[in-house]
mmCIF file of C-alpha atoms in Angstrom:
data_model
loop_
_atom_site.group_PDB
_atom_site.id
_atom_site.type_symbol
_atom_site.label_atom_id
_atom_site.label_comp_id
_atom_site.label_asym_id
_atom_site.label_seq_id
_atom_site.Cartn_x
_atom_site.Cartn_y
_atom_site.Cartn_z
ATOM 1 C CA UNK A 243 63.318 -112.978 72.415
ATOM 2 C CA UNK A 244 60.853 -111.378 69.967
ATOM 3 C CA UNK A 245 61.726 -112.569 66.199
ATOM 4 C CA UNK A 246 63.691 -110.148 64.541
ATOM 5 C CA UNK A 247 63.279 -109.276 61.330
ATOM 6 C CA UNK A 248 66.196 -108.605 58.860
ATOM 7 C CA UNK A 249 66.375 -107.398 54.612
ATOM 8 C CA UNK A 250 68.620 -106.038 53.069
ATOM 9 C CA UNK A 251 70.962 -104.563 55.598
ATOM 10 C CA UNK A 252 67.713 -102.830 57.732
ATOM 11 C CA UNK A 253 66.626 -104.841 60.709
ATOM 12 C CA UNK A 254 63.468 -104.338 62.974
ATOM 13 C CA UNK A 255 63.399 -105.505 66.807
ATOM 14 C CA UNK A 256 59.794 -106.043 67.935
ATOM 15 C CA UNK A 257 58.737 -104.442 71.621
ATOM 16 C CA UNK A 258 55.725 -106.423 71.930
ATOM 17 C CA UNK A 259 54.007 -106.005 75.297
ATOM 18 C CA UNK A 260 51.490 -108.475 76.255
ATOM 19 C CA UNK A 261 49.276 -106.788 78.058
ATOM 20 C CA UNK A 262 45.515 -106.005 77.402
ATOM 21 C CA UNK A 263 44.962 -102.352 76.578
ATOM 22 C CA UNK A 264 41.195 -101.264 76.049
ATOM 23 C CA UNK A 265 40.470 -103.840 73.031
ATOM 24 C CA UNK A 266 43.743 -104.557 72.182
ATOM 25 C CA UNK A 267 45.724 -107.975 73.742
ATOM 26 C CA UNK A 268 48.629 -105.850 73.664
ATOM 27 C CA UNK A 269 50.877 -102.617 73.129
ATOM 28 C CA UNK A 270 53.769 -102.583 69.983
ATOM 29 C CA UNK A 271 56.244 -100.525 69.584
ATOM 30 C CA UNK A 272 59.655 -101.018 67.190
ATOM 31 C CA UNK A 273 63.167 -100.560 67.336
ATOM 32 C CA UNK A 274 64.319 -99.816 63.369
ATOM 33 C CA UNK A 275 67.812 -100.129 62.684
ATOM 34 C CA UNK A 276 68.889 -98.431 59.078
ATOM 35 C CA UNK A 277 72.456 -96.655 58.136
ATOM 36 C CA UNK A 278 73.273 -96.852 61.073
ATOM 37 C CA UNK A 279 71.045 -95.290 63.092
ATOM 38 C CA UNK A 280 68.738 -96.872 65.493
ATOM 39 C CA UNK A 281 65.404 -95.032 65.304
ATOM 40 C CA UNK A 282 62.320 -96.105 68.085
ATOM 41 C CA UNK A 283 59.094 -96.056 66.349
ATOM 42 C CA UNK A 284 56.659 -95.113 69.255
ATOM 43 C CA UNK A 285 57.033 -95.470 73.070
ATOM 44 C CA UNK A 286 54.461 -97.360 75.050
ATOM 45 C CA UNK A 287 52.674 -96.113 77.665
ATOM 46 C CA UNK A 288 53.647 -94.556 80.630
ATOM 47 C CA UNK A 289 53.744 -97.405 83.473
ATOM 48 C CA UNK A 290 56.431 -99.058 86.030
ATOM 49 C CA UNK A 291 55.541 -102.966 84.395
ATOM 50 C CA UNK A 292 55.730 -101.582 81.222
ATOM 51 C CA UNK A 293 59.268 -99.549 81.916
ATOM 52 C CA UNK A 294 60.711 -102.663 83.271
ATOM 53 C CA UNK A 295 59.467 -104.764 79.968
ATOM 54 C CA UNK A 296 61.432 -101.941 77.690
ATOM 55 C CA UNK A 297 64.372 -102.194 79.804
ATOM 56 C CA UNK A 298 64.759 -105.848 79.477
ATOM 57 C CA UNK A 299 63.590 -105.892 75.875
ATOM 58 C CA UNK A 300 66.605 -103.913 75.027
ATOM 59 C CA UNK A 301 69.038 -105.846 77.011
ATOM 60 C CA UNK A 302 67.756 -108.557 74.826
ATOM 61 C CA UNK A 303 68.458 -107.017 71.820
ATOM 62 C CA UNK A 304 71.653 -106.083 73.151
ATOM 63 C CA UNK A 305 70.505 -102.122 73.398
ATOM 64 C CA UNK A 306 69.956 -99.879 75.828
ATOM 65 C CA UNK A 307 68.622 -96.566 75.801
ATOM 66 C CA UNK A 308 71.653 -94.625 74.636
ATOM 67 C CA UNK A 309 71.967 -96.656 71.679
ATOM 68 C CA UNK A 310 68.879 -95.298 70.273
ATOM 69 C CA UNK A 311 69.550 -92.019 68.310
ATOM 70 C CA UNK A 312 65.659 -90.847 67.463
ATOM 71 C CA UNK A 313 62.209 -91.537 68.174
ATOM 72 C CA UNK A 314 59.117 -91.616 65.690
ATOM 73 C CA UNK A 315 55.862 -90.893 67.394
ATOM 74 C CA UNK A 316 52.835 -92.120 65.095
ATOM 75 C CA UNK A 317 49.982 -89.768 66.870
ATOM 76 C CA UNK A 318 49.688 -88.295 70.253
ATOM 77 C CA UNK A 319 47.679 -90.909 71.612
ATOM 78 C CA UNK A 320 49.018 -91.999 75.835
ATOM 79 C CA UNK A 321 49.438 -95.580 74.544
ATOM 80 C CA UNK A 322 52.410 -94.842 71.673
ATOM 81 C CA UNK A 323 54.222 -91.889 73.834
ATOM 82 C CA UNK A 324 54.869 -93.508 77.631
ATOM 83 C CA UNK A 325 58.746 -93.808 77.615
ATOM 84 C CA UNK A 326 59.365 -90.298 75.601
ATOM 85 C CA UNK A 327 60.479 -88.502 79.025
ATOM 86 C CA UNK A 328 62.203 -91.207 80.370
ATOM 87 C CA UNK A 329 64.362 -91.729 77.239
ATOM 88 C CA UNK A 330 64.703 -88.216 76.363
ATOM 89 C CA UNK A 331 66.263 -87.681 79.995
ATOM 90 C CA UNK A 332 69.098 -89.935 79.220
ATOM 91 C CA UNK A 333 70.117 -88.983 75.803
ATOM 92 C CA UNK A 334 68.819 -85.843 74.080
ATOM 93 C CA UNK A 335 67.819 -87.110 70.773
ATOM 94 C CA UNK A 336 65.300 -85.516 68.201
ATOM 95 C CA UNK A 337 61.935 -86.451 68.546
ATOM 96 C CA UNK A 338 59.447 -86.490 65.316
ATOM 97 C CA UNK A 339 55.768 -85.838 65.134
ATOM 98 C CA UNK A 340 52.908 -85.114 62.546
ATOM 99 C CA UNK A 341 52.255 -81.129 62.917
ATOM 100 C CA UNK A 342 49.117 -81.623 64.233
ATOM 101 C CA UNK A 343 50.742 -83.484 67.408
ATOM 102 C CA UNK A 344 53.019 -80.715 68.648
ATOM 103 C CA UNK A 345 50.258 -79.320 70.457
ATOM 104 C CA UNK A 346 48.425 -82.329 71.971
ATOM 105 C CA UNK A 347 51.952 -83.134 73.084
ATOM 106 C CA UNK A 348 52.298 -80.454 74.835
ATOM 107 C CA UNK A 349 49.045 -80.078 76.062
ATOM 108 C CA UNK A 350 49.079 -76.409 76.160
ATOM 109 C CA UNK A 351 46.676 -74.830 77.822
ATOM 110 C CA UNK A 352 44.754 -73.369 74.647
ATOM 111 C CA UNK A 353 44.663 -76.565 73.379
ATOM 112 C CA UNK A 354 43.153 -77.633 76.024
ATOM 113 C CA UNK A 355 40.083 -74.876 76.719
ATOM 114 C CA UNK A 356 39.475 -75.377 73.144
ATOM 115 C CA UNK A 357 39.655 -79.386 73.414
ATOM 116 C CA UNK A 358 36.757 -78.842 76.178
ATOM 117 C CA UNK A 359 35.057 -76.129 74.860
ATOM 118 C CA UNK A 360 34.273 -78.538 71.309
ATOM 119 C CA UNK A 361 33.405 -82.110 73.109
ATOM 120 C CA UNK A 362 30.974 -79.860 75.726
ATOM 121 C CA UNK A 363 29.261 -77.999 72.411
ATOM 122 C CA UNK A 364 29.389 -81.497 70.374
ATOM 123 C CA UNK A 365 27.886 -83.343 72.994
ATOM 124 C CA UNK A 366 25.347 -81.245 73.889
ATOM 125 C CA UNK A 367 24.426 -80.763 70.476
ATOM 126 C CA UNK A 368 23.892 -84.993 70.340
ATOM 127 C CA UNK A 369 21.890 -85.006 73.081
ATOM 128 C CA UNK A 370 24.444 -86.928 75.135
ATOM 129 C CA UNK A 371 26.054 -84.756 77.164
ATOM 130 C CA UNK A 372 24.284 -86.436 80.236
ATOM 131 C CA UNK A 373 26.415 -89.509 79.559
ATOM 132 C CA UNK A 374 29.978 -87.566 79.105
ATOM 133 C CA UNK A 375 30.089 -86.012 81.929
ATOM 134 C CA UNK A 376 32.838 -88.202 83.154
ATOM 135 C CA UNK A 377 34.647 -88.029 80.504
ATOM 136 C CA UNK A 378 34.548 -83.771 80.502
ATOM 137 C CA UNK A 379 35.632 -83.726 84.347
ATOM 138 C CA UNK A 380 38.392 -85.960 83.166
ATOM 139 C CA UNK A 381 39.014 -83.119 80.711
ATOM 140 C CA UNK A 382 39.075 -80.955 83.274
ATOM 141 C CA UNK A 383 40.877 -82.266 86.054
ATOM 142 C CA UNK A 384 43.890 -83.061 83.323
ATOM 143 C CA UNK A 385 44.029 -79.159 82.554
ATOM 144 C CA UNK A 386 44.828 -78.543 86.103
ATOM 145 C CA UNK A 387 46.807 -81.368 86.267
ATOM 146 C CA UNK A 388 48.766 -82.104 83.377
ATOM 147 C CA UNK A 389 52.217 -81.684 83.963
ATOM 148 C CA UNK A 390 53.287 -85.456 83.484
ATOM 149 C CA UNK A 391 51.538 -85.872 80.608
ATOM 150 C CA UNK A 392 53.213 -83.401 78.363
ATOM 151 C CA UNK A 393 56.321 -84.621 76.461
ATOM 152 C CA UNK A 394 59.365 -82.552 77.880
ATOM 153 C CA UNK A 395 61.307 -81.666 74.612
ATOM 154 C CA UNK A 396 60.653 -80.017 71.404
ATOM 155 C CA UNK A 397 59.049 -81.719 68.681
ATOM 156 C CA UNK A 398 60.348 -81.741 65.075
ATOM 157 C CA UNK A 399 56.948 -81.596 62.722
ATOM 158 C CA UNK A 400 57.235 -83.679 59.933
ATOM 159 C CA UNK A 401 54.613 -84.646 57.000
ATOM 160 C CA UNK A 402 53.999 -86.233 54.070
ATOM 161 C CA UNK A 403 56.539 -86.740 51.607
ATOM 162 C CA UNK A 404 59.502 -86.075 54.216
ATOM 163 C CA UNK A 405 62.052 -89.321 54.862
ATOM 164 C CA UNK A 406 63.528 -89.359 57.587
ATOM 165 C CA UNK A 407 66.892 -92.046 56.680
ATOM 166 C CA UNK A 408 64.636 -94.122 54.549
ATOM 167 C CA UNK A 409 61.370 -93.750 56.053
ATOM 168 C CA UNK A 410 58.536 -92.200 53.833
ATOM 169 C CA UNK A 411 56.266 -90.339 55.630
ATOM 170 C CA UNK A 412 52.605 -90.856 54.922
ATOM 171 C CA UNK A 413 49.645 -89.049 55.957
ATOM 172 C CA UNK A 414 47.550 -91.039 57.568
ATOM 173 C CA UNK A 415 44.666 -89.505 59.573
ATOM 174 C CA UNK A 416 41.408 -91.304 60.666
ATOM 175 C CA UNK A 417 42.086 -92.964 63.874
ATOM 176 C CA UNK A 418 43.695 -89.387 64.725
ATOM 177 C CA UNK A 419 44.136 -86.661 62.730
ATOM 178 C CA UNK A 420 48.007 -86.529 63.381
ATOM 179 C CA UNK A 421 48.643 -90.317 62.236
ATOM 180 C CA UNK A 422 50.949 -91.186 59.939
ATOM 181 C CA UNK A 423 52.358 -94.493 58.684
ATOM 182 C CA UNK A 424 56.239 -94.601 57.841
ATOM 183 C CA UNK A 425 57.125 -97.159 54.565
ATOM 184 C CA UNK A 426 60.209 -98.230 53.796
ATOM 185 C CA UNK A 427 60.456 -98.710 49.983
ATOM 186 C CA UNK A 428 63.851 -100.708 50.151
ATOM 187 C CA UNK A 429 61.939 -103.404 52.222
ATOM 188 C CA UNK A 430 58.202 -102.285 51.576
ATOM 189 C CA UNK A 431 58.386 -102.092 55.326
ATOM 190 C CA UNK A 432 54.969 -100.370 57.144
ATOM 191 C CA UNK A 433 55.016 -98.686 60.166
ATOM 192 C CA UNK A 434 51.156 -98.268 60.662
ATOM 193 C CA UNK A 435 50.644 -97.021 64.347
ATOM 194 C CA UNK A 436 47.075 -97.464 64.814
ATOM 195 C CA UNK A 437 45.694 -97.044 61.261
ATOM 196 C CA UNK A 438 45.202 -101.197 61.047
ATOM 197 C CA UNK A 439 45.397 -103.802 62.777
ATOM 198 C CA UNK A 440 45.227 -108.002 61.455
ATOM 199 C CA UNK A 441 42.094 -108.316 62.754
ATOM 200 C CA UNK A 442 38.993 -106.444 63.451
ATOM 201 C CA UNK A 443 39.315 -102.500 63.070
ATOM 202 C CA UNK A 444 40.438 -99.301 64.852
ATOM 203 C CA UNK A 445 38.655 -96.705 65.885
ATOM 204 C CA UNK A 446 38.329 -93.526 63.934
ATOM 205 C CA UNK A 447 38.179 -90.930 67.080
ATOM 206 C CA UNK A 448 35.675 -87.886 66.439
ATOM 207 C CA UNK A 449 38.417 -84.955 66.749
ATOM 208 C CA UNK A 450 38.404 -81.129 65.836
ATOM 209 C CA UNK A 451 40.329 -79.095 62.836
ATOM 210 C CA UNK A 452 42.124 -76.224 62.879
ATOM 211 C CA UNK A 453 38.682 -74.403 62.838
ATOM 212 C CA UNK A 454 37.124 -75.917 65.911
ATOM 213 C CA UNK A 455 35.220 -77.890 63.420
ATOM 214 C CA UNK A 456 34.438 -81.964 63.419
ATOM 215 C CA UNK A 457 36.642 -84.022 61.587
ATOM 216 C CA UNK A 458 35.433 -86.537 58.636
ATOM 217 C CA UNK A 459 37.266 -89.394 60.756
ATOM 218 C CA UNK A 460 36.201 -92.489 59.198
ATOM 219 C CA UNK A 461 35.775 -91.102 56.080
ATOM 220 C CA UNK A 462 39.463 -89.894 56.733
ATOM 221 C CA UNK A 463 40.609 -93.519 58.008
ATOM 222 C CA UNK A 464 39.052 -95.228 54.882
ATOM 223 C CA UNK A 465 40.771 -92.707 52.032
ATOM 224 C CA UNK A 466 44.515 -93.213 54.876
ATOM 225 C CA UNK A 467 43.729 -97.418 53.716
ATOM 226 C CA UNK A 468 43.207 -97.109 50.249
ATOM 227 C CA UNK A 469 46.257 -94.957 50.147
ATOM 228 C CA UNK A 470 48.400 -97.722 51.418
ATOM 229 C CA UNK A 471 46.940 -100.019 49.237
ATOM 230 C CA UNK A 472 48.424 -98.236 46.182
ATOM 231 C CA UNK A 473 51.962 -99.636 48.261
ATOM 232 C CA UNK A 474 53.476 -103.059 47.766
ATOM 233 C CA UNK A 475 53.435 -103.846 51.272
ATOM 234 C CA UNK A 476 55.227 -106.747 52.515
ATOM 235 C CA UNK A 477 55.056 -106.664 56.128
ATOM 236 C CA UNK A 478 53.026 -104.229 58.533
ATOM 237 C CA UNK A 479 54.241 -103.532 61.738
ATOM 238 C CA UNK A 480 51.226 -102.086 63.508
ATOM 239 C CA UNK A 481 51.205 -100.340 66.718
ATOM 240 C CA UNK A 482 49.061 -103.567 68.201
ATOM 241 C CA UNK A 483 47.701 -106.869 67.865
ATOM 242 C CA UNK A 484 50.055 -109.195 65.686
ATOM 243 C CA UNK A 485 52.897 -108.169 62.556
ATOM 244 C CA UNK A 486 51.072 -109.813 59.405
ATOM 245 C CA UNK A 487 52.154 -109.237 55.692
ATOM 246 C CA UNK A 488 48.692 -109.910 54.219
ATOM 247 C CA UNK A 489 48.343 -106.556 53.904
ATOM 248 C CA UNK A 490 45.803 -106.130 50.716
ATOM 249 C CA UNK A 491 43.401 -108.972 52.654
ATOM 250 C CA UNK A 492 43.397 -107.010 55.974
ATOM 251 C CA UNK A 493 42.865 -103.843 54.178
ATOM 252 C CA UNK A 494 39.780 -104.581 52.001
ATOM 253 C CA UNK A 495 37.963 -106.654 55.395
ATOM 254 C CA UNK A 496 38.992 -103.211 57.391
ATOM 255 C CA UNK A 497 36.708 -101.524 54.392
ATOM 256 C CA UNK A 498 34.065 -104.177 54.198
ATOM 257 C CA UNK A 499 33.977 -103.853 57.652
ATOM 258 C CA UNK A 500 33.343 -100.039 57.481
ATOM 259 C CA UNK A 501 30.781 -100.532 54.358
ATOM 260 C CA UNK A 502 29.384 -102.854 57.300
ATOM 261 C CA UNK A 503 28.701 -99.985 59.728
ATOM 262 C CA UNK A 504 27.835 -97.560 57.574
ATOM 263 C CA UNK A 505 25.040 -99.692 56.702
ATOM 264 C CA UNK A 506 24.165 -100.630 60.443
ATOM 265 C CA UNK A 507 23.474 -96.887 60.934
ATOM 266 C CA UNK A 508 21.601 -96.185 58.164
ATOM 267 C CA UNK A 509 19.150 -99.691 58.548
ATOM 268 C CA UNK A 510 18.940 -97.954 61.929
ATOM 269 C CA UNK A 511 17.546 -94.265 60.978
ATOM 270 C CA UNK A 512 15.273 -96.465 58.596
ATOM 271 C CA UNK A 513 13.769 -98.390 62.086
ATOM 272 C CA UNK A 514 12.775 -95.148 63.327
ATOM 273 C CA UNK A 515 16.533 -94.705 65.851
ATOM 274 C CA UNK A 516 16.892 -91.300 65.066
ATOM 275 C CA UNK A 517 18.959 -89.564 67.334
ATOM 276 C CA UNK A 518 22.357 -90.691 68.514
ATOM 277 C CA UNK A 519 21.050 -91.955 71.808
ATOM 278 C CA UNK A 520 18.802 -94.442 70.106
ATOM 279 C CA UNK A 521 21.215 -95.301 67.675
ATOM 280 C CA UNK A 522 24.029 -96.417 70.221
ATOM 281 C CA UNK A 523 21.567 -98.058 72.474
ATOM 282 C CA UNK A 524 20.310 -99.942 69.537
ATOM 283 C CA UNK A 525 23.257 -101.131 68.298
ATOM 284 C CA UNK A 526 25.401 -101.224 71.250
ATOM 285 C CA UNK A 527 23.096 -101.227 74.250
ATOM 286 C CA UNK A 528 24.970 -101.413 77.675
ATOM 287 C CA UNK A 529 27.793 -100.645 76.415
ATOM 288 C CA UNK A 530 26.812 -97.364 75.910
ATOM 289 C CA UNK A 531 26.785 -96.686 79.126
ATOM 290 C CA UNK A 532 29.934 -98.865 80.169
ATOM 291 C CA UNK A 533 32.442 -97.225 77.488
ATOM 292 C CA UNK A 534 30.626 -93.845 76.607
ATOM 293 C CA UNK A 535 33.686 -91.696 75.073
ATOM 294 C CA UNK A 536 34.193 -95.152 72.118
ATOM 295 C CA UNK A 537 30.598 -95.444 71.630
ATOM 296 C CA UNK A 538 29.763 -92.016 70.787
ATOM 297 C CA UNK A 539 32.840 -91.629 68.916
ATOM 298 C CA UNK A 540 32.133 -94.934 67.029
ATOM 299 C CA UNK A 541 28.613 -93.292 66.469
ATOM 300 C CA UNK A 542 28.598 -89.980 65.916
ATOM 301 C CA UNK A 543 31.688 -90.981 63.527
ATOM 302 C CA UNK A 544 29.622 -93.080 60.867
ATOM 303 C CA UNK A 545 26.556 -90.815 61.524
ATOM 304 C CA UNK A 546 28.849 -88.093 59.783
ATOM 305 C CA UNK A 547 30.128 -90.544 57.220
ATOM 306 C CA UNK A 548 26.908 -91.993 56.370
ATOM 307 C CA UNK A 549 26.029 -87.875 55.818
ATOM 308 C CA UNK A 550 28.759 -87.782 53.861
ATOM 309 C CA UNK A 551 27.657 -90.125 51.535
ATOM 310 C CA UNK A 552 24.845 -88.785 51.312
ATOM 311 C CA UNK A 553 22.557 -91.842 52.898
ATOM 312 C CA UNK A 554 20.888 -89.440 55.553
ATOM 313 C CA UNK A 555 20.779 -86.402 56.628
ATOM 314 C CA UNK A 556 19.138 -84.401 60.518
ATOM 315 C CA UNK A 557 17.071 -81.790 61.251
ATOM 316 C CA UNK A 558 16.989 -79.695 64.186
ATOM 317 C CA UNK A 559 13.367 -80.739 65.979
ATOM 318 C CA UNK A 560 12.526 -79.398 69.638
ATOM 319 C CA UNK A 561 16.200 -78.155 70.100
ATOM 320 C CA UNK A 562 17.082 -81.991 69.348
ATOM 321 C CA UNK A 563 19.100 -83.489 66.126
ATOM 322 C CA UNK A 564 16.846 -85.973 64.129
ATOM 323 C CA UNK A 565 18.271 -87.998 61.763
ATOM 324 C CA UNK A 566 16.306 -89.465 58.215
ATOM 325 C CA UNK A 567 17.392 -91.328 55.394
ATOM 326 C CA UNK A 568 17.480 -89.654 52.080
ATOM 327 C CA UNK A 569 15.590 -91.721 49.154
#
């Protein structure tokens, strides 16, 4: 059994499955028991091994799934959401999300064109649209096919400032633009989905506004990590990788880290990379073309936050985007 961890009256059962996911060694996801309500903090993913792992995690807590009495979805992503249906077809329980989730939740169909119609426009306008082709059939073939993939219930929209029992509700957004981090200030308790991990750094996924435009992730993630910092935070419960409580340390390397990239990207533009397809293939090579939809994400991301900052800017040249530094 999975250490539990226990303070004043508030306990929290770890669902730790050990299993790699993309980068990560494994998937988290936390049973929070507080006034007497037991409240799951995201759901996994979607999978027969990983059903069967929940299942018996519970039993070893002593649970099953009618004990819990709400669920607490960090962002939309497939890897914190899995058991929602299955759990939700048991018991009937309210289910909480940032605004911004409802819809990618429910993958409705406008969502959706519009979801396609921005990555085929951004892409194209990178010059990389060659390479994400996969990834816009995938697109594709999920708006004609998405009717497992949609959570089955209505979702209550909550945001920053709300509690829901004793859990603050921070906005979070970098990593996705519907992430938030729950604290609990009795126990200085964080709930961080994917905003940090202990080590190394998450990735701060290129997404769209309300106005079809692109999002400032990683400027977005960065201002989400010094907010937490203004927290005394004595354990974080992230949504992988290991439960630390050196939170301060893991935040400033997670910002050193990005001071680190920014950097890389701008030292590029200054060795004559100028476009996004040099720049990934010069820092990232083959990888570019192994794991296309995180390399461009990771790139065009700190292309727009090194623009932010004001360290380069592009030009349109021959219907192509070149990038310079600014002196």
């Amino acid at each position: 059994m999975s250490s539990i961890f226990e303070y004043k009256g508030k306990k929290v059962y770890p669902i730790i499955y050990p299993e790699r996911y993309g980068q990560m060694t494994n998937i988290n996801c936390y049973l929070y028991e507080s006034q007497n309500r037991l409240t799951l903090i995201d759901a996994g993913i979607d999978s027969v091994e990983y059903e069967t792992f929940f299942y018996k995690k519970l039993a070893e807590y002593g649970f099953d799934l009618t004990d819990i009495d709400q669920i607490i979805l960090t962002h939309h992503h497939t890897d914190h959401i899995g058991m929602v249906n299955k759990i939700i077809e048991t018991k009937k329980m309210p289910v909480f999300a940032h605004p911004s989730a409802i819809e990618r939740l429910a993958l409705t169909e406008q969502y959706q064109h519009t979801k396609i119609q921005f990555f085929e426009e951004l892409y194209t306008y990178y010059g990389c649209e060659d390479l994400m082709k996969t990834r816009i059939e995938k697109m594709y073939k999920t708006l004609y096919n998405d009717e497992g993939l949609r959570i089955q219930t209505f979702v209550q929209p909550i945001q920053a400032q709300d509690f829901i029992g004793d859990l603050l509700v921070l906005e979070t957004p970098g990593h996705s633009l519907d992430s938030i981090s729950l604290y609990d200030q009795q126990t200085d308790w964080l709930f961080t989905g994917d905003l940090i991990i202990e080590k190394g750094t998450t990735n701060a996924l290129i997404d769209f506004d309300a106005n079809k435009s692109l999002l400032p992730t990683v400027w977005q993630q960065r201002k989400s990590i010094e907010q937490c910092l203004n927290l005394h935070v004595s354990t974080v419960f992230a949504g992988h990788e290991a439960i630390f409580d050196n939170f301060e340390e893991v935040a400033q390397a997670n910002l050193a880290k990005m001071d680190y990239k920014v950097q890389r990207i701008v030292k590029q533009v200054e060795q004559g990379n100028d476009t996004i397809l040099k720049i990934a293939n010069a820092i990232y090579g083959q990888l570019m073309y192994q794991i296309p939809t995180l390399i461009f994400s990771e790139v065009i991301g700190y292309v727009k936050y090194a623009e932010k900052l004001e360290r380069i800017d592009n030009v349109k040249k021959n219907k192509q985007v070149i990038f310079r530094v600014l002196i």
